[in-house]
Amino acid sequence: MAPWPDGVGRRVLAEVDSTNAEAARLAPDLSGPTWVLGLRQTAGRGRRGRAWQSAEGNFAATLVMRVPDGPAFAAQRSFVAALALQDALAEATRRPEAIRLKWPNDVLLNGAKVAGILLESSGQGGTPGPLCVGIGVNLAQEPDAGTLEPDALAPTSVLSATGIRITPEEFLDLLAPAFATWETRLTTYGFDPLRRAFLDHAAKLGEVITARTAKDSLTGTFTDIDADGALVLTGAKGRVVLPAADIFF
């Protein structure tokens, strides 16, 4: 296990409404990047305001950090988080071949959703505010599939998929160093190494998928992720670049 990263804080809370909300509240008084881990989360949320169910024993944490380069660069931390989750889950389960990354913000274990990522930020007058990188992992339990949207990917948990028990605190000890490693690669070498690493582990690369935006639904072959992190589909309309979408298999 890698050591805890230098200069990164750690707060473990017995209960919290949302780790992203708590991280945002703490941000003005923090001197550096800090992980906020909630052992019980009562009002977790996912992308586009969806509820995120966080059962007892699951992982709910947020890294709050300053990203001075603007929204486009802040969004690249979704890739940092995904690759860190890949590494942490591989170390926890010893099954790296079972883990895949689903663009833009989910992680799969044996083809089912085990983790999700939510980035939130606020700022004023064009000045970027603190970035909250929220991460939820089904360590002990997966949500009831009947409570999910009809076309949602089937959920799983580390315990049910592998029989391995790991506590939220133990998982944070794996995730924080992995995140720090990928963050250093991003700030040192730029986005391309992360893009290539993500593609190495991307779910359904080279296969036909459906991408839904707020206005449209497109089906095509997942061919690439571009230099800005956008999804590239090739289909009846030719090459289509999608900066944001939900994708379905």
mmCIF file of C-alpha atoms in Angstrom:
data_model
loop_
_atom_site.group_PDB
_atom_site.id
_atom_site.type_symbol
_atom_site.label_atom_id
_atom_site.label_comp_id
_atom_site.label_asym_id
_atom_site.label_seq_id
_atom_site.Cartn_x
_atom_site.Cartn_y
_atom_site.Cartn_z
ATOM 1 C CA MET A 1 0.000 0.000 0.000
ATOM 2 C CA ALA A 2 1.327 3.439 -0.949
ATOM 3 C CA PRO A 3 1.659 6.010 1.865
ATOM 4 C CA TRP A 4 -0.871 8.757 2.419
ATOM 5 C CA PRO A 5 -0.012 11.680 0.087
ATOM 6 C CA ASP A 6 1.920 14.569 1.574
ATOM 7 C CA GLY A 7 -0.013 17.784 2.105
ATOM 8 C CA VAL A 8 -3.438 16.164 1.744
ATOM 9 C CA GLY A 9 -5.874 16.383 4.646
ATOM 10 C CA ARG A 10 -8.291 13.737 5.860
ATOM 11 C CA ARG A 11 -11.555 14.099 7.749
ATOM 12 C CA VAL A 12 -13.739 11.128 8.695
ATOM 13 C CA LEU A 13 -17.307 11.891 9.757
ATOM 14 C CA ALA A 14 -19.707 9.431 11.381
ATOM 15 C CA GLU A 15 -22.634 10.980 9.482
ATOM 16 C CA VAL A 16 -23.065 13.666 6.843
ATOM 17 C CA ASP A 17 -25.820 14.813 4.518
ATOM 18 C CA SER A 18 -23.595 14.849 1.423
ATOM 19 C CA THR A 19 -19.815 14.678 1.355
ATOM 20 C CA ASN A 20 -19.788 17.126 -1.566
ATOM 21 C CA ALA A 21 -21.931 19.573 0.393
ATOM 22 C CA GLU A 22 -19.786 19.191 3.501
ATOM 23 C CA ALA A 23 -16.574 19.605 1.501
ATOM 24 C CA ALA A 24 -17.907 22.828 -0.019
ATOM 25 C CA ARG A 25 -18.780 24.115 3.446
ATOM 26 C CA LEU A 26 -15.311 23.305 4.758
ATOM 27 C CA ALA A 27 -13.425 24.619 1.730
ATOM 28 C CA PRO A 28 -12.981 28.281 2.822
ATOM 29 C CA ASP A 29 -11.108 27.196 5.960
ATOM 30 C CA LEU A 30 -8.878 24.531 4.409
ATOM 31 C CA SER A 31 -5.205 25.171 3.675
ATOM 32 C CA GLY A 32 -4.844 22.386 1.102
ATOM 33 C CA PRO A 33 -6.628 19.511 -0.636
ATOM 34 C CA THR A 34 -8.652 17.450 1.824
ATOM 35 C CA TRP A 35 -10.600 14.202 1.700
ATOM 36 C CA VAL A 36 -13.961 14.172 3.481
ATOM 37 C CA LEU A 37 -15.224 10.650 4.186
ATOM 38 C CA GLY A 38 -18.756 10.088 5.448
ATOM 39 C CA LEU A 39 -19.375 6.720 7.090
ATOM 40 C CA ARG A 40 -23.084 7.394 6.742
ATOM 41 C CA GLN A 41 -24.445 9.696 4.028
ATOM 42 C CA THR A 42 -28.093 10.727 4.267
ATOM 43 C CA ALA A 43 -28.560 12.868 1.138
ATOM 44 C CA GLY A 44 -26.047 11.708 -1.441
ATOM 45 C CA ARG A 45 -26.513 12.703 -5.043
ATOM 46 C CA GLY A 46 -25.263 11.772 -8.472
ATOM 47 C CA ARG A 47 -25.155 13.476 -11.861
ATOM 48 C CA ARG A 48 -28.040 15.722 -12.932
ATOM 49 C CA GLY A 49 -29.538 15.780 -9.449
ATOM 50 C CA ARG A 50 -30.140 12.031 -9.242
ATOM 51 C CA ALA A 51 -30.123 10.462 -5.787
ATOM 52 C CA TRP A 52 -27.110 8.328 -4.881
ATOM 53 C CA GLN A 53 -27.983 5.529 -2.480
ATOM 54 C CA SER A 54 -25.238 4.917 0.053
ATOM 55 C CA ALA A 55 -25.879 1.892 2.250
ATOM 56 C CA GLU A 56 -23.980 1.141 5.449
ATOM 57 C CA GLY A 57 -20.459 -0.045 4.741
ATOM 58 C CA ASN A 58 -20.258 1.650 1.347
ATOM 59 C CA PHE A 59 -17.775 4.367 0.442
ATOM 60 C CA ALA A 60 -18.851 8.009 0.158
ATOM 61 C CA ALA A 61 -16.093 10.610 0.048
ATOM 62 C CA THR A 62 -15.132 13.898 -1.567
ATOM 63 C CA LEU A 63 -11.768 15.427 -2.301
ATOM 64 C CA VAL A 64 -12.000 19.219 -2.170
ATOM 65 C CA MET A 65 -9.179 20.993 -3.982
ATOM 66 C CA ARG A 66 -8.236 24.198 -5.758
ATOM 67 C CA VAL A 67 -7.882 24.025 -9.548
ATOM 68 C CA PRO A 68 -6.686 27.409 -10.873
ATOM 69 C CA ASP A 69 -6.844 26.635 -14.598
ATOM 70 C CA GLY A 70 -10.571 26.985 -15.236
ATOM 71 C CA PRO A 71 -13.582 24.696 -15.850
ATOM 72 C CA ALA A 72 -12.150 22.721 -18.787
ATOM 73 C CA PHE A 73 -9.127 21.659 -16.768
ATOM 74 C CA ALA A 74 -11.228 21.053 -13.662
ATOM 75 C CA ALA A 75 -13.342 18.582 -15.646
ATOM 76 C CA GLN A 76 -10.233 16.488 -16.320
ATOM 77 C CA ARG A 77 -10.294 15.468 -12.651
ATOM 78 C CA SER A 78 -13.120 13.105 -13.572
ATOM 79 C CA PHE A 79 -10.494 11.117 -15.486
ATOM 80 C CA VAL A 80 -8.072 11.390 -12.561
ATOM 81 C CA ALA A 81 -10.765 10.001 -10.272
ATOM 82 C CA ALA A 82 -11.720 7.193 -12.667
ATOM 83 C CA LEU A 83 -8.132 6.032 -13.092
ATOM 84 C CA ALA A 84 -7.527 6.272 -9.341
ATOM 85 C CA LEU A 85 -10.606 4.118 -8.767
ATOM 86 C CA GLN A 86 -9.306 1.630 -11.325
ATOM 87 C CA ASP A 87 -6.046 1.332 -9.385
ATOM 88 C CA ALA A 88 -7.667 1.234 -5.930
ATOM 89 C CA LEU A 89 -10.227 -1.388 -6.907
ATOM 90 C CA ALA A 90 -7.575 -3.476 -8.653
ATOM 91 C CA GLU A 91 -5.471 -3.434 -5.480
ATOM 92 C CA ALA A 92 -8.453 -4.213 -3.254
ATOM 93 C CA THR A 93 -9.796 -7.081 -5.363
ATOM 94 C CA ARG A 94 -6.662 -8.361 -7.161
ATOM 95 C CA ARG A 95 -8.869 -8.573 -10.249
ATOM 96 C CA PRO A 96 -7.778 -5.741 -12.558
ATOM 97 C CA GLU A 97 -9.170 -7.537 -15.602
ATOM 98 C CA ALA A 98 -12.696 -7.280 -14.132
ATOM 99 C CA ILE A 99 -12.638 -3.474 -13.857
ATOM 100 C CA ARG A 100 -13.634 -1.153 -16.704
ATOM 101 C CA LEU A 101 -14.226 2.596 -16.975
ATOM 102 C CA LYS A 102 -17.539 3.792 -18.391
ATOM 103 C CA TRP A 103 -17.277 7.271 -19.872
ATOM 104 C CA PRO A 104 -17.792 9.813 -18.442
ATOM 105 C CA ASN A 105 -17.975 8.982 -14.740
ATOM 106 C CA ASP A 106 -18.753 5.369 -13.802
ATOM 107 C CA VAL A 107 -16.633 2.353 -12.928
ATOM 108 C CA LEU A 108 -17.732 -1.208 -13.702
ATOM 109 C CA LEU A 109 -16.882 -4.475 -11.979
ATOM 110 C CA ASN A 110 -17.707 -7.604 -13.991
ATOM 111 C CA GLY A 111 -19.765 -5.381 -16.290
ATOM 112 C CA ALA A 112 -21.978 -3.925 -13.536
ATOM 113 C CA LYS A 113 -21.770 -0.478 -11.944
ATOM 114 C CA VAL A 114 -19.747 -0.402 -8.742
ATOM 115 C CA ALA A 115 -18.745 3.275 -8.492
ATOM 116 C CA GLY A 116 -19.673 6.759 -9.656
ATOM 117 C CA ILE A 117 -18.017 10.173 -9.755
ATOM 118 C CA LEU A 118 -19.580 13.622 -9.349
ATOM 119 C CA LEU A 119 -17.655 16.873 -9.902
ATOM 120 C CA GLU A 120 -19.080 20.116 -8.523
ATOM 121 C CA SER A 121 -17.608 23.602 -8.332
ATOM 122 C CA SER A 122 -18.711 27.136 -7.617
ATOM 123 C CA GLY A 123 -17.091 30.473 -8.253
ATOM 124 C CA GLN A 124 -17.824 34.166 -8.625
ATOM 125 C CA GLY A 125 -16.890 36.712 -11.262
ATOM 126 C CA GLY A 126 -15.092 34.193 -13.428
ATOM 127 C CA THR A 127 -12.884 33.083 -10.541
ATOM 128 C CA PRO A 128 -12.958 29.289 -10.094
ATOM 129 C CA GLY A 129 -14.203 28.099 -6.737
ATOM 130 C CA PRO A 130 -13.083 24.961 -4.905
ATOM 131 C CA LEU A 131 -13.596 21.754 -6.880
ATOM 132 C CA CYS A 132 -15.385 18.919 -5.087
ATOM 133 C CA VAL A 133 -14.613 15.478 -6.519
ATOM 134 C CA GLY A 134 -17.296 13.228 -5.073
ATOM 135 C CA ILE A 135 -16.844 9.452 -5.253
ATOM 136 C CA GLY A 136 -19.251 6.708 -4.257
ATOM 137 C CA VAL A 137 -18.321 3.015 -4.258
ATOM 138 C CA ASN A 138 -20.564 0.067 -3.459
ATOM 139 C CA LEU A 139 -18.185 -1.765 -1.159
ATOM 140 C CA ALA A 140 -20.634 -3.779 0.941
ATOM 141 C CA GLN A 141 -24.034 -3.473 -0.753
ATOM 142 C CA GLU A 142 -25.492 -2.534 -4.101
ATOM 143 C CA PRO A 143 -28.771 -0.610 -4.373
ATOM 144 C CA ASP A 144 -31.980 -2.466 -5.143
ATOM 145 C CA ALA A 145 -32.245 -2.516 -8.943
ATOM 146 C CA GLY A 146 -35.959 -1.783 -8.605
ATOM 147 C CA THR A 147 -35.189 1.680 -7.220
ATOM 148 C CA LEU A 148 -33.094 2.676 -10.254
ATOM 149 C CA GLU A 149 -34.153 4.148 -13.565
ATOM 150 C CA PRO A 150 -35.491 1.498 -15.965
ATOM 151 C CA ASP A 151 -32.524 1.676 -18.350
ATOM 152 C CA ALA A 152 -29.850 2.063 -15.665
ATOM 153 C CA LEU A 153 -26.880 -0.282 -15.714
ATOM 154 C CA ALA A 154 -27.196 -3.177 -13.277
ATOM 155 C CA PRO A 155 -25.437 -2.426 -9.959
ATOM 156 C CA THR A 156 -23.000 -4.567 -8.032
ATOM 157 C CA SER A 157 -20.776 -4.316 -4.964
ATOM 158 C CA VAL A 158 -17.236 -5.373 -4.220
ATOM 159 C CA LEU A 159 -18.508 -7.849 -1.627
ATOM 160 C CA SER A 160 -21.136 -9.496 -3.796
ATOM 161 C CA ALA A 161 -18.889 -9.643 -6.876
ATOM 162 C CA THR A 162 -15.702 -10.857 -5.192
ATOM 163 C CA GLY A 163 -16.454 -11.899 -1.613
ATOM 164 C CA ILE A 164 -13.915 -9.349 -0.388
ATOM 165 C CA ARG A 165 -14.754 -7.122 2.570
ATOM 166 C CA ILE A 166 -13.055 -3.733 2.778
ATOM 167 C CA THR A 167 -14.011 -0.842 5.017
ATOM 168 C CA PRO A 168 -14.467 2.727 3.754
ATOM 169 C CA GLU A 169 -11.400 3.839 5.722
ATOM 170 C CA GLU A 170 -9.284 1.064 4.202
ATOM 171 C CA PHE A 171 -10.488 1.936 0.717
ATOM 172 C CA LEU A 172 -9.659 5.614 1.229
ATOM 173 C CA ASP A 173 -6.101 4.564 2.115
ATOM 174 C CA LEU A 174 -5.885 2.985 -1.357
ATOM 175 C CA LEU A 175 -7.731 5.703 -3.258
ATOM 176 C CA ALA A 176 -6.013 8.839 -1.928
ATOM 177 C CA PRO A 177 -2.464 7.834 -2.997
ATOM 178 C CA ALA A 178 -3.766 6.636 -6.381
ATOM 179 C CA PHE A 179 -5.534 9.959 -6.949
ATOM 180 C CA ALA A 180 -2.406 11.894 -5.988
ATOM 181 C CA THR A 181 -0.334 9.849 -8.460
ATOM 182 C CA TRP A 182 -2.679 10.515 -11.398
ATOM 183 C CA GLU A 183 -3.036 14.177 -10.414
ATOM 184 C CA THR A 184 0.736 14.542 -10.561
ATOM 185 C CA ARG A 185 0.795 12.932 -14.004
ATOM 186 C CA LEU A 186 -1.888 15.321 -15.222
ATOM 187 C CA THR A 187 -0.169 18.462 -13.920
ATOM 188 C CA THR A 188 3.268 17.288 -15.112
ATOM 189 C CA TYR A 189 2.557 15.754 -18.509
ATOM 190 C CA GLY A 190 -0.870 17.059 -19.479
ATOM 191 C CA PHE A 191 -4.078 15.242 -20.291
ATOM 192 C CA ASP A 192 -2.914 12.884 -23.059
ATOM 193 C CA PRO A 193 -1.368 10.190 -20.809
ATOM 194 C CA LEU A 194 -4.628 10.059 -18.848
ATOM 195 C CA ARG A 195 -6.661 9.910 -22.055
ATOM 196 C CA ARG A 196 -4.617 6.962 -23.304
ATOM 197 C CA ALA A 197 -4.780 5.174 -19.942
ATOM 198 C CA PHE A 198 -8.548 5.661 -19.810
ATOM 199 C CA LEU A 199 -8.927 4.220 -23.312
ATOM 200 C CA ASP A 200 -6.880 1.190 -22.249
ATOM 201 C CA HIS A 201 -9.580 0.400 -19.683
ATOM 202 C CA ALA A 202 -12.654 1.888 -21.408
ATOM 203 C CA ALA A 203 -15.828 -0.189 -21.454
ATOM 204 C CA LYS A 204 -17.251 -0.935 -24.930
ATOM 205 C CA LEU A 205 -14.487 0.776 -26.884
ATOM 206 C CA GLY A 206 -14.933 -0.250 -30.536
ATOM 207 C CA GLU A 207 -18.517 -1.374 -29.919
ATOM 208 C CA VAL A 208 -21.900 0.159 -30.717
ATOM 209 C CA ILE A 209 -23.405 2.232 -27.914
ATOM 210 C CA THR A 210 -26.129 4.853 -27.529
ATOM 211 C CA ALA A 211 -25.380 8.358 -26.235
ATOM 212 C CA ARG A 212 -28.174 10.585 -24.992
ATOM 213 C CA THR A 213 -27.851 14.323 -24.580
ATOM 214 C CA ALA A 214 -30.498 16.763 -23.383
ATOM 215 C CA LYS A 215 -31.687 17.172 -26.984
ATOM 216 C CA ASP A 216 -30.779 14.039 -28.908
ATOM 217 C CA SER A 217 -30.062 10.309 -28.876
ATOM 218 C CA LEU A 218 -27.249 8.983 -31.066
ATOM 219 C CA THR A 219 -26.181 5.409 -31.753
ATOM 220 C CA GLY A 220 -22.753 4.632 -33.156
ATOM 221 C CA THR A 221 -19.413 2.973 -32.563
ATOM 222 C CA PHE A 222 -17.406 4.279 -29.617
ATOM 223 C CA THR A 223 -14.150 5.048 -31.425
ATOM 224 C CA ASP A 224 -12.209 7.483 -29.255
ATOM 225 C CA ILE A 225 -11.962 10.108 -26.540
ATOM 226 C CA ASP A 226 -10.623 13.364 -27.933
ATOM 227 C CA ALA A 227 -7.967 15.711 -26.569
ATOM 228 C CA ASP A 228 -10.583 17.542 -24.491
ATOM 229 C CA GLY A 229 -12.050 14.375 -22.958
ATOM 230 C CA ALA A 230 -15.139 14.301 -25.197
ATOM 231 C CA LEU A 231 -16.688 11.058 -26.443
ATOM 232 C CA VAL A 232 -16.249 10.306 -30.160
ATOM 233 C CA LEU A 233 -18.901 8.219 -31.922
ATOM 234 C CA THR A 234 -18.862 7.092 -35.548
ATOM 235 C CA GLY A 235 -22.197 6.229 -37.121
ATOM 236 C CA ALA A 236 -24.787 7.218 -39.681
ATOM 237 C CA LYS A 237 -23.982 10.911 -39.156
ATOM 238 C CA GLY A 238 -20.244 10.322 -39.480
ATOM 239 C CA ARG A 239 -17.904 11.336 -36.702
ATOM 240 C CA VAL A 240 -19.738 12.985 -33.791
ATOM 241 C CA VAL A 241 -18.005 14.553 -30.784
ATOM 242 C CA LEU A 242 -20.005 14.726 -27.557
ATOM 243 C CA PRO A 243 -18.591 16.774 -24.656
ATOM 244 C CA ALA A 244 -21.370 15.525 -22.354
ATOM 245 C CA ALA A 245 -23.881 12.677 -22.562
ATOM 246 C CA ASP A 246 -25.228 9.629 -20.791
ATOM 247 C CA ILE A 247 -24.253 6.417 -22.559
ATOM 248 C CA PHE A 248 -26.125 3.119 -22.709
ATOM 249 C CA PHE A 249 -25.001 -0.326 -23.794
#
